[in-house]
Coordinates of C-alpha atoms and ligand atoms in Angstrom, one line a residue:
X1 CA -142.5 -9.4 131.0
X2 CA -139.5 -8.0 129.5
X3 CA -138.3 -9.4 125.8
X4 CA -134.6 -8.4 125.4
X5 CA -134.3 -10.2 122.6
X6 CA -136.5 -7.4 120.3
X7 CA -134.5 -5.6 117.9
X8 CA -132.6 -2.6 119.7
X9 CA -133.8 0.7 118.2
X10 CA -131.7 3.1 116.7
X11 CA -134.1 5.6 115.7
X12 CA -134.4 7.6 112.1
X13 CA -131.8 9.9 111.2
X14 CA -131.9 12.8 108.1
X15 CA -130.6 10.9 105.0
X16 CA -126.4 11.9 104.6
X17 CA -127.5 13.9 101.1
X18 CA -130.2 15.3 102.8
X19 CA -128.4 16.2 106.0
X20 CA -125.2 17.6 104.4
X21 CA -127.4 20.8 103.1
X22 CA -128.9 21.9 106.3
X23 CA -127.9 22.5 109.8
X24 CA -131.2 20.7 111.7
X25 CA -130.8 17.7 113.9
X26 CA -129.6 14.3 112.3
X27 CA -131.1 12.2 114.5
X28 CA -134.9 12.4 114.8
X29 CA -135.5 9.9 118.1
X30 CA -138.7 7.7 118.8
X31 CA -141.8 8.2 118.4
X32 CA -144.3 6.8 121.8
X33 CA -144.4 3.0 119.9
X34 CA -141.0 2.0 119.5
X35 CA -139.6 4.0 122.7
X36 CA -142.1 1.9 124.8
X37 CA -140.7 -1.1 122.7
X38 CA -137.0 -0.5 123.2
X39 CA -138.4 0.0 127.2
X40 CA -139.8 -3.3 127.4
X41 CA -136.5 -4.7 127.0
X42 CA -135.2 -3.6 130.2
X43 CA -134.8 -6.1 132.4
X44 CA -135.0 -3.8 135.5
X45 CA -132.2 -5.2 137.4
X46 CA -132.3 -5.2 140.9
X47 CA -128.3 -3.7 141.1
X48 CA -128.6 -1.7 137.9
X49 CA -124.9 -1.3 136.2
X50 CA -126.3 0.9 133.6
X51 CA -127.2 3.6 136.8
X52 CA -123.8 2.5 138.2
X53 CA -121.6 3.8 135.1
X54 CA -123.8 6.8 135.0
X55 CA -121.7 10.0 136.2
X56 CA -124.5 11.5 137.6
X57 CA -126.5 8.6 138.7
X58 CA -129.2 8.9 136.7
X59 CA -132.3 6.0 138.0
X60 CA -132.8 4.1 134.9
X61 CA -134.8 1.3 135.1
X62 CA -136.9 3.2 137.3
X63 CA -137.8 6.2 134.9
X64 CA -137.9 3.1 132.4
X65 CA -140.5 1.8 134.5
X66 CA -142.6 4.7 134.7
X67 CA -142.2 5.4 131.1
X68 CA -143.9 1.8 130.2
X69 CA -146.5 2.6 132.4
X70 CA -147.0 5.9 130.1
X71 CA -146.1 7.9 133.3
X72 CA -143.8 10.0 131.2
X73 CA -144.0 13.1 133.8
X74 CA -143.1 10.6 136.8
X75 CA -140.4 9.0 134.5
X76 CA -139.0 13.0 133.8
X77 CA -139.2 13.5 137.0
X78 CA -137.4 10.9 137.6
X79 CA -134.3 11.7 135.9
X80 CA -134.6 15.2 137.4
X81 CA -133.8 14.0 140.3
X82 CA -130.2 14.3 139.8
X83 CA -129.9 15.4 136.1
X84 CA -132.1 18.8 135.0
X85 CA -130.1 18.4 131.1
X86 CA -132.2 15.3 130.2
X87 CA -132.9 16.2 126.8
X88 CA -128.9 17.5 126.6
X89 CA -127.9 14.4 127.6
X90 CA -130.0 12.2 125.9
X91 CA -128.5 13.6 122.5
X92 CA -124.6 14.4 123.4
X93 CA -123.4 12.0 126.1
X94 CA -121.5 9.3 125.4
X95 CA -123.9 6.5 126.3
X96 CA -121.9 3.8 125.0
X97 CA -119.1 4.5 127.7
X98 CA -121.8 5.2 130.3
X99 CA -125.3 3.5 130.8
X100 CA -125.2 1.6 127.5
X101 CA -121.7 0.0 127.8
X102 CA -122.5 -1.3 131.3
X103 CA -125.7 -2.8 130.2
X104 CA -126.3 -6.5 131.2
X105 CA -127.5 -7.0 127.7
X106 CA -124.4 -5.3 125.7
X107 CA -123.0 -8.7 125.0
X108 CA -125.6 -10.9 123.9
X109 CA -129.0 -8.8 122.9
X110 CA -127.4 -5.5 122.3
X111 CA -128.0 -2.8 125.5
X112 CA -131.3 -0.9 126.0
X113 CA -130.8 2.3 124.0
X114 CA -131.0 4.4 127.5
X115 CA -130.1 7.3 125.5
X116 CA -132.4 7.3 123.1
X117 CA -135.5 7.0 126.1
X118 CA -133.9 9.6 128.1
X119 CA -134.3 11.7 125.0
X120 CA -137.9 10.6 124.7
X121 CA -138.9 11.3 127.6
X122 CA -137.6 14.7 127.9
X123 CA -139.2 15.7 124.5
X124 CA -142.4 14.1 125.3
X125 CA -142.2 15.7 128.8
X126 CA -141.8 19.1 127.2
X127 CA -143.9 18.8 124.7
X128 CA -146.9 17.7 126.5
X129 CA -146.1 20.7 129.3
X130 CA -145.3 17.9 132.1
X131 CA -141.9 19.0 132.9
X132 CA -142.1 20.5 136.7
X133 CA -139.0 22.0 138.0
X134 CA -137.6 20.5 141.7
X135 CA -139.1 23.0 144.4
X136 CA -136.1 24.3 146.2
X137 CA -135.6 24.1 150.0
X138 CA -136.5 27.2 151.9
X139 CA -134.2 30.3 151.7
X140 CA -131.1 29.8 153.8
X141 CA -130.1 33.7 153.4
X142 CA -126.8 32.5 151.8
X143 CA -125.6 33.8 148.6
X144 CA -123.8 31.9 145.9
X145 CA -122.0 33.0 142.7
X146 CA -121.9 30.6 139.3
X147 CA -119.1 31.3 137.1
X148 CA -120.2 30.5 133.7
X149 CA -123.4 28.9 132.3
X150 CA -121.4 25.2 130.9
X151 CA -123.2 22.1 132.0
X152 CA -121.2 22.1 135.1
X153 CA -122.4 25.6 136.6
X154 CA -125.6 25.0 135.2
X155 CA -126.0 21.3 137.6
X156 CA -124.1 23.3 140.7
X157 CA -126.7 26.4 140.5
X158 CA -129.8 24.0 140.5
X159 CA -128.6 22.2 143.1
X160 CA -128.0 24.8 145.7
X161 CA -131.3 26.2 144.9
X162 CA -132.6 23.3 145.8
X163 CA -131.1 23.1 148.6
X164 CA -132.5 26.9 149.6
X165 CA -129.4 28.8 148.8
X166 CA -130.0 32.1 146.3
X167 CA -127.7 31.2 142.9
X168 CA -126.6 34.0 140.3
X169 CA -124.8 32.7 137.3
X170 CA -122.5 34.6 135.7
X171 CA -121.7 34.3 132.2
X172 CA -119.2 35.7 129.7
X173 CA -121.0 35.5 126.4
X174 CA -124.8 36.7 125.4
X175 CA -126.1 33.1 125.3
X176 CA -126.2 30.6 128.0
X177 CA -125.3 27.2 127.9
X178 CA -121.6 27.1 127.4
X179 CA -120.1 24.3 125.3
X180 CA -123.5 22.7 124.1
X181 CA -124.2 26.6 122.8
X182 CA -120.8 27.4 120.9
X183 CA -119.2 24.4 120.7
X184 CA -121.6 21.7 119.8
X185 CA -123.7 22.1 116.4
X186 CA -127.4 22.5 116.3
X187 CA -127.7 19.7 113.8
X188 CA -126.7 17.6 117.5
X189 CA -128.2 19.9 119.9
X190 CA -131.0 22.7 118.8
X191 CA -130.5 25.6 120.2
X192 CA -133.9 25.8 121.7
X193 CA -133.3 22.4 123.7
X194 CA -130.7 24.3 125.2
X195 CA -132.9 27.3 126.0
X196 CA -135.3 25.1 127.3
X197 CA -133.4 23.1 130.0
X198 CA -131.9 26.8 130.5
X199 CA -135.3 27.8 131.1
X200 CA -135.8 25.0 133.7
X201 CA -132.8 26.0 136.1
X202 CA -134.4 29.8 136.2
X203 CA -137.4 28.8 136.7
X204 CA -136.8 27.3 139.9
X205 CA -135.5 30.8 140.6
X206 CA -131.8 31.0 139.9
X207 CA -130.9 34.4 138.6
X208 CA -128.7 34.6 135.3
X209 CA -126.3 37.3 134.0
X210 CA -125.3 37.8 130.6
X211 CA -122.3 39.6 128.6
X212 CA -120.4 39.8 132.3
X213 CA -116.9 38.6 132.1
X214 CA -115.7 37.8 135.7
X215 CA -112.0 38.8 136.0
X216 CA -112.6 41.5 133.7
X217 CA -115.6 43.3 134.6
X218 CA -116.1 41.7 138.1
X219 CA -112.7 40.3 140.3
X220 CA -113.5 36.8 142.3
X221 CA -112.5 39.3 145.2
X222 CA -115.0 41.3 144.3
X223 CA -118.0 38.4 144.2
X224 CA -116.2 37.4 147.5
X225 CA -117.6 40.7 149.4
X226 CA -121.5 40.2 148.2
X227 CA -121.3 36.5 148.0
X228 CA -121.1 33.6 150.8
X229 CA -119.1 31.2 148.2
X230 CA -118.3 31.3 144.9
X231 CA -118.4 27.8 141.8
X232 CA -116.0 28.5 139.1
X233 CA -117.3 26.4 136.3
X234 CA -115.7 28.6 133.6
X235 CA -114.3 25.7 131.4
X236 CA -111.9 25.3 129.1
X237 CA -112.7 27.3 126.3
X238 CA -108.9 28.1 125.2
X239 CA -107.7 26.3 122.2
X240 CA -104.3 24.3 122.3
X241 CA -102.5 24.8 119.0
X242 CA -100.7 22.1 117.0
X243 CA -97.1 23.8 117.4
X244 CA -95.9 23.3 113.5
X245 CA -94.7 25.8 111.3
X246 CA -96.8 27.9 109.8
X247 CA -99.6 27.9 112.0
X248 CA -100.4 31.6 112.0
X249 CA -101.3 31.4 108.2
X250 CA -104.5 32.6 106.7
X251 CA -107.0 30.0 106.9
X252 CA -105.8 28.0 110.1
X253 CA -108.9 28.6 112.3
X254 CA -108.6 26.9 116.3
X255 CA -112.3 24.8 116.1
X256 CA -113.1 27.1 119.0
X257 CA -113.0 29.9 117.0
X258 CA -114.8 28.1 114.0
X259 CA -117.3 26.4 116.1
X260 CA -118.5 29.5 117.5
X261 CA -118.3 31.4 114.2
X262 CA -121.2 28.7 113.4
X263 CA -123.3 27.6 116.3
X264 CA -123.2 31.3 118.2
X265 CA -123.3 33.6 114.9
X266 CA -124.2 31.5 112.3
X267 CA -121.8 32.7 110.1
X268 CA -123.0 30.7 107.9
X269 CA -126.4 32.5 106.9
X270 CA -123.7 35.3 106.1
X271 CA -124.4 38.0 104.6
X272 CA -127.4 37.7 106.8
X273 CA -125.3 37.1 109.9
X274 CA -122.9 39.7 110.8
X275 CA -120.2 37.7 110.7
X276 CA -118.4 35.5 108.0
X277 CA -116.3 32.4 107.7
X278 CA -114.2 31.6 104.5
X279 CA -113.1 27.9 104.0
X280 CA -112.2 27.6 100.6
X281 CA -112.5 24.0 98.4
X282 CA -110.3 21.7 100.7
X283 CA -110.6 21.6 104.3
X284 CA -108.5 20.0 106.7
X285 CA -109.3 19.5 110.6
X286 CA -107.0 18.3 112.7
X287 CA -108.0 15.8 115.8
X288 CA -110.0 12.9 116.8
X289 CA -112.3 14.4 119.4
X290 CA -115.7 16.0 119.7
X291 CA -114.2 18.9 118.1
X292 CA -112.8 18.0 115.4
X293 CA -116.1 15.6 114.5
X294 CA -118.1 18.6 115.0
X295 CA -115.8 21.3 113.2
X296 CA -115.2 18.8 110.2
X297 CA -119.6 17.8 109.6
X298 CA -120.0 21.7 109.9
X299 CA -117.1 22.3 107.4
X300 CA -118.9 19.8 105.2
X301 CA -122.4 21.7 105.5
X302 CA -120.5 24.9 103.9
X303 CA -119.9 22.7 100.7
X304 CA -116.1 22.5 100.1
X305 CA -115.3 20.2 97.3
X306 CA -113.4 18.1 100.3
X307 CA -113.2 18.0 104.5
X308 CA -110.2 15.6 105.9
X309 CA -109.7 14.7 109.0
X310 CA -105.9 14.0 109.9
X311 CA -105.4 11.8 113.3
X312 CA -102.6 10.7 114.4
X313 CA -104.1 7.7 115.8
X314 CA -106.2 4.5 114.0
X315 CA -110.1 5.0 114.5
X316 CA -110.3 2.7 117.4
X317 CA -108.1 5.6 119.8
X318 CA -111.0 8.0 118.6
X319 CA -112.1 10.4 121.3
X320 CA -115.1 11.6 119.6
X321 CA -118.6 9.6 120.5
X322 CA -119.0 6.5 118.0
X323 CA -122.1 7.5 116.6
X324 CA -120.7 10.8 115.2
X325 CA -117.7 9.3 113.9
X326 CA -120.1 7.1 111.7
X327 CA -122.0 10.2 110.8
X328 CA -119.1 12.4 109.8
X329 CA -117.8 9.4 107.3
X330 CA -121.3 9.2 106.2
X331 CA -121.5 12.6 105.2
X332 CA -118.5 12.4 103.2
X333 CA -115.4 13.1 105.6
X334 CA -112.4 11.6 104.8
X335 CA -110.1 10.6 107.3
X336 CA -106.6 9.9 107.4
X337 CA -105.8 8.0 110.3
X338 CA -101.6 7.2 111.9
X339 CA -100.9 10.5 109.9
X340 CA -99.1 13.7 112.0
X341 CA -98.8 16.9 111.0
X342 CA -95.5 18.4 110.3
X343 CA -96.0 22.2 108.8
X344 CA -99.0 23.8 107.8
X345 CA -97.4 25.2 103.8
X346 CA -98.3 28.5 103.0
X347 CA -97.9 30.5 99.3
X348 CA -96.2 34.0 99.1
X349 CA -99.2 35.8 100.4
X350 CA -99.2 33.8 103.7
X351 CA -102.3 31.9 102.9
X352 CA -102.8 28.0 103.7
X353 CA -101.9 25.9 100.5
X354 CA -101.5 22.1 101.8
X355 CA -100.2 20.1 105.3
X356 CA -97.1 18.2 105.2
X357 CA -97.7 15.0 107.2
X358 CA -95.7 12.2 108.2
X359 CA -97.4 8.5 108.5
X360 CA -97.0 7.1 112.3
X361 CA -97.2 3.2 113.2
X362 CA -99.1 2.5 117.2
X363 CA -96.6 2.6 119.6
X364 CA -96.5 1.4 123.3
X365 CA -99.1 3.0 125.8
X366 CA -98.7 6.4 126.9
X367 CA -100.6 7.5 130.4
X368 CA -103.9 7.3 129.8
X369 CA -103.3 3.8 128.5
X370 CA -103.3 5.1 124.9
X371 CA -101.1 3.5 122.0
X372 CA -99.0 6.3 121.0
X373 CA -98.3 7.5 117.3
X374 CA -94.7 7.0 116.4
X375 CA -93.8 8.7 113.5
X376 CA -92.3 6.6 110.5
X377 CA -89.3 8.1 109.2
X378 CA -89.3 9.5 105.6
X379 CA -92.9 9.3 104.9
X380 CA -93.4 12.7 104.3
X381 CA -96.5 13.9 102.7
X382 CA -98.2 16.8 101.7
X383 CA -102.2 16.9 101.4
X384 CA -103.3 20.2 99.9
X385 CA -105.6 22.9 101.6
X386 CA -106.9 26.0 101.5
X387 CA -108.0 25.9 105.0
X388 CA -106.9 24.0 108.3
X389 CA -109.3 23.8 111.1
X390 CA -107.0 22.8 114.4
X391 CA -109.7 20.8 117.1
X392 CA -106.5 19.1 119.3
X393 CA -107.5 20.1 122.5
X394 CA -108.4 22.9 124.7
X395 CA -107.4 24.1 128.2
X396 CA -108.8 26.6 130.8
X397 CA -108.4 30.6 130.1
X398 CA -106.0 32.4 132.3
X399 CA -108.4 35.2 132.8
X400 CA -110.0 34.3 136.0
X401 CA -106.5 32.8 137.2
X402 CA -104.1 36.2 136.2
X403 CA -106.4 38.6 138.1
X404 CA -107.3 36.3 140.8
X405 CA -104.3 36.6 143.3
X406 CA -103.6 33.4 145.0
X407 CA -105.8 31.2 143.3
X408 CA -104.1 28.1 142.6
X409 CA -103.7 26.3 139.4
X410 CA -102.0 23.1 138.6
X411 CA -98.8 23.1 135.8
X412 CA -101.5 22.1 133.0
X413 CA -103.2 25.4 133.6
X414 CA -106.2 24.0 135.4
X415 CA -107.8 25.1 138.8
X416 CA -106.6 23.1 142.1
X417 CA -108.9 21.7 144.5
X418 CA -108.8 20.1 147.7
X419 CA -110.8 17.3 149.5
X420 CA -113.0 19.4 150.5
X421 CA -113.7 21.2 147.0
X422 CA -112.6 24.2 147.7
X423 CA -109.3 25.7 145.6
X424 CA -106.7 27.9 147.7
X425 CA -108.9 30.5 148.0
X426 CA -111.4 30.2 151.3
X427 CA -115.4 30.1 150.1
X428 CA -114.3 29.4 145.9
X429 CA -115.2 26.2 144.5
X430 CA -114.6 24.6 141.2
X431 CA -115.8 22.2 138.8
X432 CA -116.0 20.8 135.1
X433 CA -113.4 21.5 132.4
X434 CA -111.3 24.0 134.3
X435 CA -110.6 21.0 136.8
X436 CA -110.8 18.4 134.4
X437 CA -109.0 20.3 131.0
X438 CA -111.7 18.9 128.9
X439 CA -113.6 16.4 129.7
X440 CA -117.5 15.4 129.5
X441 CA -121.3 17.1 129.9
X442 CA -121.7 14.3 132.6
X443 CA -118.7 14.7 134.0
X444 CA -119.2 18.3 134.3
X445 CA -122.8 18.4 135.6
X446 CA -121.5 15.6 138.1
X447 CA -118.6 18.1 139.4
X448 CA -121.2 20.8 139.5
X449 CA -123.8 18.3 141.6
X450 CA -120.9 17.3 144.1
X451 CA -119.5 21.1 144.9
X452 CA -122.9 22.1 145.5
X453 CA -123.1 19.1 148.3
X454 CA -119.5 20.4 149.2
X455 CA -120.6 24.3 149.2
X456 CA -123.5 23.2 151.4
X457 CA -121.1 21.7 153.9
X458 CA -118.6 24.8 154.2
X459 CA -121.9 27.0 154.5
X460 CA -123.3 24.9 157.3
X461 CA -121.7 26.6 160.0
X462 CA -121.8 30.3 159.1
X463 CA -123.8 32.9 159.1
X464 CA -125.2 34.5 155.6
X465 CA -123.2 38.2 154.5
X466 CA -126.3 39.7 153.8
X467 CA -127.9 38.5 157.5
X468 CA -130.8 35.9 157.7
Ligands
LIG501 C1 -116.9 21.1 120.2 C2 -117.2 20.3 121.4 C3 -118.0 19.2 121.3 C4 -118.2 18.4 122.5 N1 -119.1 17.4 122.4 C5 -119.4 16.6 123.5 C6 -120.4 15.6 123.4 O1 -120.9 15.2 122.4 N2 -120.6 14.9 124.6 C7 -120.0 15.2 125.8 O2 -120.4 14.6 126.8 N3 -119.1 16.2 125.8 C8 -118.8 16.9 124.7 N4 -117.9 17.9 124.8 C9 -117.2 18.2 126.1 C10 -118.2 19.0 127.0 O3 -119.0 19.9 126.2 C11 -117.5 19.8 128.1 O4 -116.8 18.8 128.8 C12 -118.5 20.5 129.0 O5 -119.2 21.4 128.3 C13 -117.7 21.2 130.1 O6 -118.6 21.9 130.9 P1 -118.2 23.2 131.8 O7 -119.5 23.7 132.3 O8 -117.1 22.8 132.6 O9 -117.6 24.3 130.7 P2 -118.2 25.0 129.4 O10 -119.3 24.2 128.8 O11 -117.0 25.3 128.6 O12 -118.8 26.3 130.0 C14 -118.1 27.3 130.5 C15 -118.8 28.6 130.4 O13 -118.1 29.6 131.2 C16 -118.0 30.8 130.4 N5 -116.9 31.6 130.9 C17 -115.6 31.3 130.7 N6 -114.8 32.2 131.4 C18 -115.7 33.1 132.0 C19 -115.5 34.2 132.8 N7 -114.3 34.6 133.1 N8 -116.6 34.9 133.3 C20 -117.8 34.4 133.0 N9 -118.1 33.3 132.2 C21 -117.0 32.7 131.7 C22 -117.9 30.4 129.0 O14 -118.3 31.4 128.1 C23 -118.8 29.2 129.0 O15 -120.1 29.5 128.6 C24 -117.6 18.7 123.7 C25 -116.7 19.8 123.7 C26 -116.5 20.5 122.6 C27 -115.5 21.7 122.7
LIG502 S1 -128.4 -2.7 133.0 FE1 -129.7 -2.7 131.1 S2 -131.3 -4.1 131.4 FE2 -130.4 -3.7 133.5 S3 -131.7 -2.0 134.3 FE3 -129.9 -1.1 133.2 S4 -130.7 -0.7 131.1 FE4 -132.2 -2.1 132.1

């Protein structure tokens, strides 16, 4: 029988003091006792809302089910049904706008933890050697390019392998992985849970390219001539800038560029690692998103005296997933909240020295149903710096779109679709931040999921380039 009304779990975590010195994951997970506990509070509903909210439909009670009957590779399984990033997931999606905020027992009991038992059960899974990768379809004879190796390439290519079609992924940089390798830290994601989940997708035979940078080395044109269709899941990995005075000071780093300073170099094991990254004793980072979370906890792991984050918004508007908004404060960020940035100050030899901020009151809602900051008159402020990390945003790279001749974009710079998927181009498709301009894993991996369906269809009546 289920008993809802045990205590959720929440897991162990590295202690704040500890933490703050190293860069290895935070959050340890559960061990096989209390994961089966925090499963034997599922209720197994019959119309599950948690599997409802889930982007990529995930079946939760199900591999919930299997899990409390110790069937831990029929519960991965399970899940890899429609998501082959469980152990991604588990750790970096925002469960508590998912699953876990459309749990039946949010209210009153507190929701299962579905992200923590995701995480279990992919870790178990892998650890125990039980994780088998889907069995694609036999070979249609039709060729299919990936742009990029994000979360949203990564769920299109295994997809249309499954479905028989022969995948290459093509990706920019030397690592795969996109976002959860450069942009998120390995004290959230280690990098070899990434390689792992990698590993799964090429096992079941899709081919990977590194260090090729389509547009530059290789025109969509180009991939059109040896491929049937092509996904472009190239993200959004260009930084938006705060527009103030000053910005092009020494010390203002995008968080793109400081994130993959960190997580894809590891500048900081410097001199060891080629590469360096100078903060100075006060950091600022400016934003309320992932980014800025992640740029300001790795800012702290470099030991400043100080790390501030500066939002323009109260905590409440906060982008950035609960749980690591509680960790940064833990650590020892500071936040000031309803405060915008005005000019970044710099001294004679153009280096950062402070921020001048205004304070701003909540305002009526903008678009996205947002309060917006209004800026109070005459509050003028300056909070000193030696560095300013800017995280307010990204949007897709024009690469792809400059030397890509027809190829339609939208006026916020990201790629246009139709109904049926494709963009203005016949045969390319598109998916995850470079439709969405920043979004979510989940949301990616289900764009990549639903233009593989949608590849499939425009495929279905033609023959393959390369013949049968
Ligand atoms: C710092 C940070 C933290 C985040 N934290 C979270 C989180 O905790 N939870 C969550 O759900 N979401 C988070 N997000 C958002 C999430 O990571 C993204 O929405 C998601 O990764 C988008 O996936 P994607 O596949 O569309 O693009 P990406 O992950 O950006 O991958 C695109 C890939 O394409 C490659 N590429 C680009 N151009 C080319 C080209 N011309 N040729 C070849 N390759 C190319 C890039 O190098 C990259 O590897 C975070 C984002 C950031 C920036
Ligand atoms: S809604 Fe909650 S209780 Fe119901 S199946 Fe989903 S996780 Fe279990």
């Amino acid at each position: 029988m289920p008993n809802p009304s045990l205590p959720r779990q929440t897991g162990t975590r590295q202690s704040p003091q500890e933490r703050v010195k190293n860069f290895n994951e935070v959050a340890q997970g559960l061990d096989k006792e209390h994961a089966l506990e925090e499963a034997s509070r599922c209720l197994n509903c019959k119309n599950p809302r948690c599997q409802a909210a889930c982007p990529v439909n995930v079946q939760i009670p199900s591999f919930i089910q299997l899990l409390l009957k110790d069937d831990v590779k029929g519960a991965v399984s399970k899940i890899m049904e429609t998501s082959l990033l469980p152990a991604v997931c588990g750790r970096v999606c925002p469960q508590e706008k998912y699953c876990e905020g459309a749990c039946v027992l949010r209210e009153k009991f507190g929701s299962v933890a579905v992200g923590l038992l995701e995480r279990y059960t992919a870790d178990a899974a892998r650890k125990q050697g039980l994780v088998t990768p889907p069995t694609p379809a036999e070979a249609t004879g039709f060729k299919v390019a990936c742009v990029g190796s994000g979360p949203s390439s990564l769920a299109c290519a295994a997809e249309l392998k499954r479905r028989g079609h022969d995948v290459t992924v093509y990706e920019a940089l030397h690592d795969f992985g996109g976002v959860l390798r450069y942009g998120i830290p390995s004290f959230r994601l280690p990098r070899e849970i990434i390689s792992e989940e990698v590993k799964t997708v090429k096992a079941m035979g899709v081919k990977f390219e590194q260090d090729v940078l389509i547009g530059a080395v290789i025109s969509i044109e180009e991939l059109l001539k040896d491929f049937d269709a092509v996904y472009i899941g190239s993200g959004a990995g260009l930084p938006t800038m705060a527009g103030v005075p000053g910005e092009n000071a020494v010390g203002v780093y995008s968080a793109n560029e400081f994130l993959t300073r960190i997580n894809l170099v590891k500048a900081y094991e410097f001199p060891k690692a080629d590469t360096p990254v100078k903060l100075g004793k006060r950091v600022i980072v400016l934003g309320g998103g992932n980014s800025a979370m992640d740029a300001a906890r790795c800012a702290r792991r470099l030991n400043p005296e100080s790390v501030t984050v500066v939002y323009r918004r109260s905590r409440a508007e906060m982008p950035a997933r609960e749980e690591e908004v509680e960790n940064a404060m833990e650590e020892g960020v500071k936040f000031e909240f309803l405060t915008i940035q005005k000019e970044i100050l710099t001294n004679e030899q153009g280096h950062v020295i402070g921020l001048k901020c205004l304070k701003a009151e909540l305002g009526e809602p903008d678009a996205k149903g947002r309060r917006r900051p209004v800026p109070v008159e005459g509050s003028d402020f300056v909070i000193e710096a030696d560095s300013i990390i800017v995280a307010i945003g990204q949007k897709p790279n024009p690469i792809i779109p400059k030397t890509t001749p027809g190829l339609k974009m939208t006026d916020r710079g990201t790629l246009e679709l139709e109904a049926d998927g494709q963009s203005s181009i016949k045969g390319v498709f598109g998916g995850g931040d470079i439709t969405r301009g920043g979004a979510t894993v989940l949301l990616a991996m289900k764009d990549g999921l639903e233009a593989a369906a949608k590849i499939s269809q425009y495929l279905s009546d033609k023959e393959p380039k390369g013949g049968k």
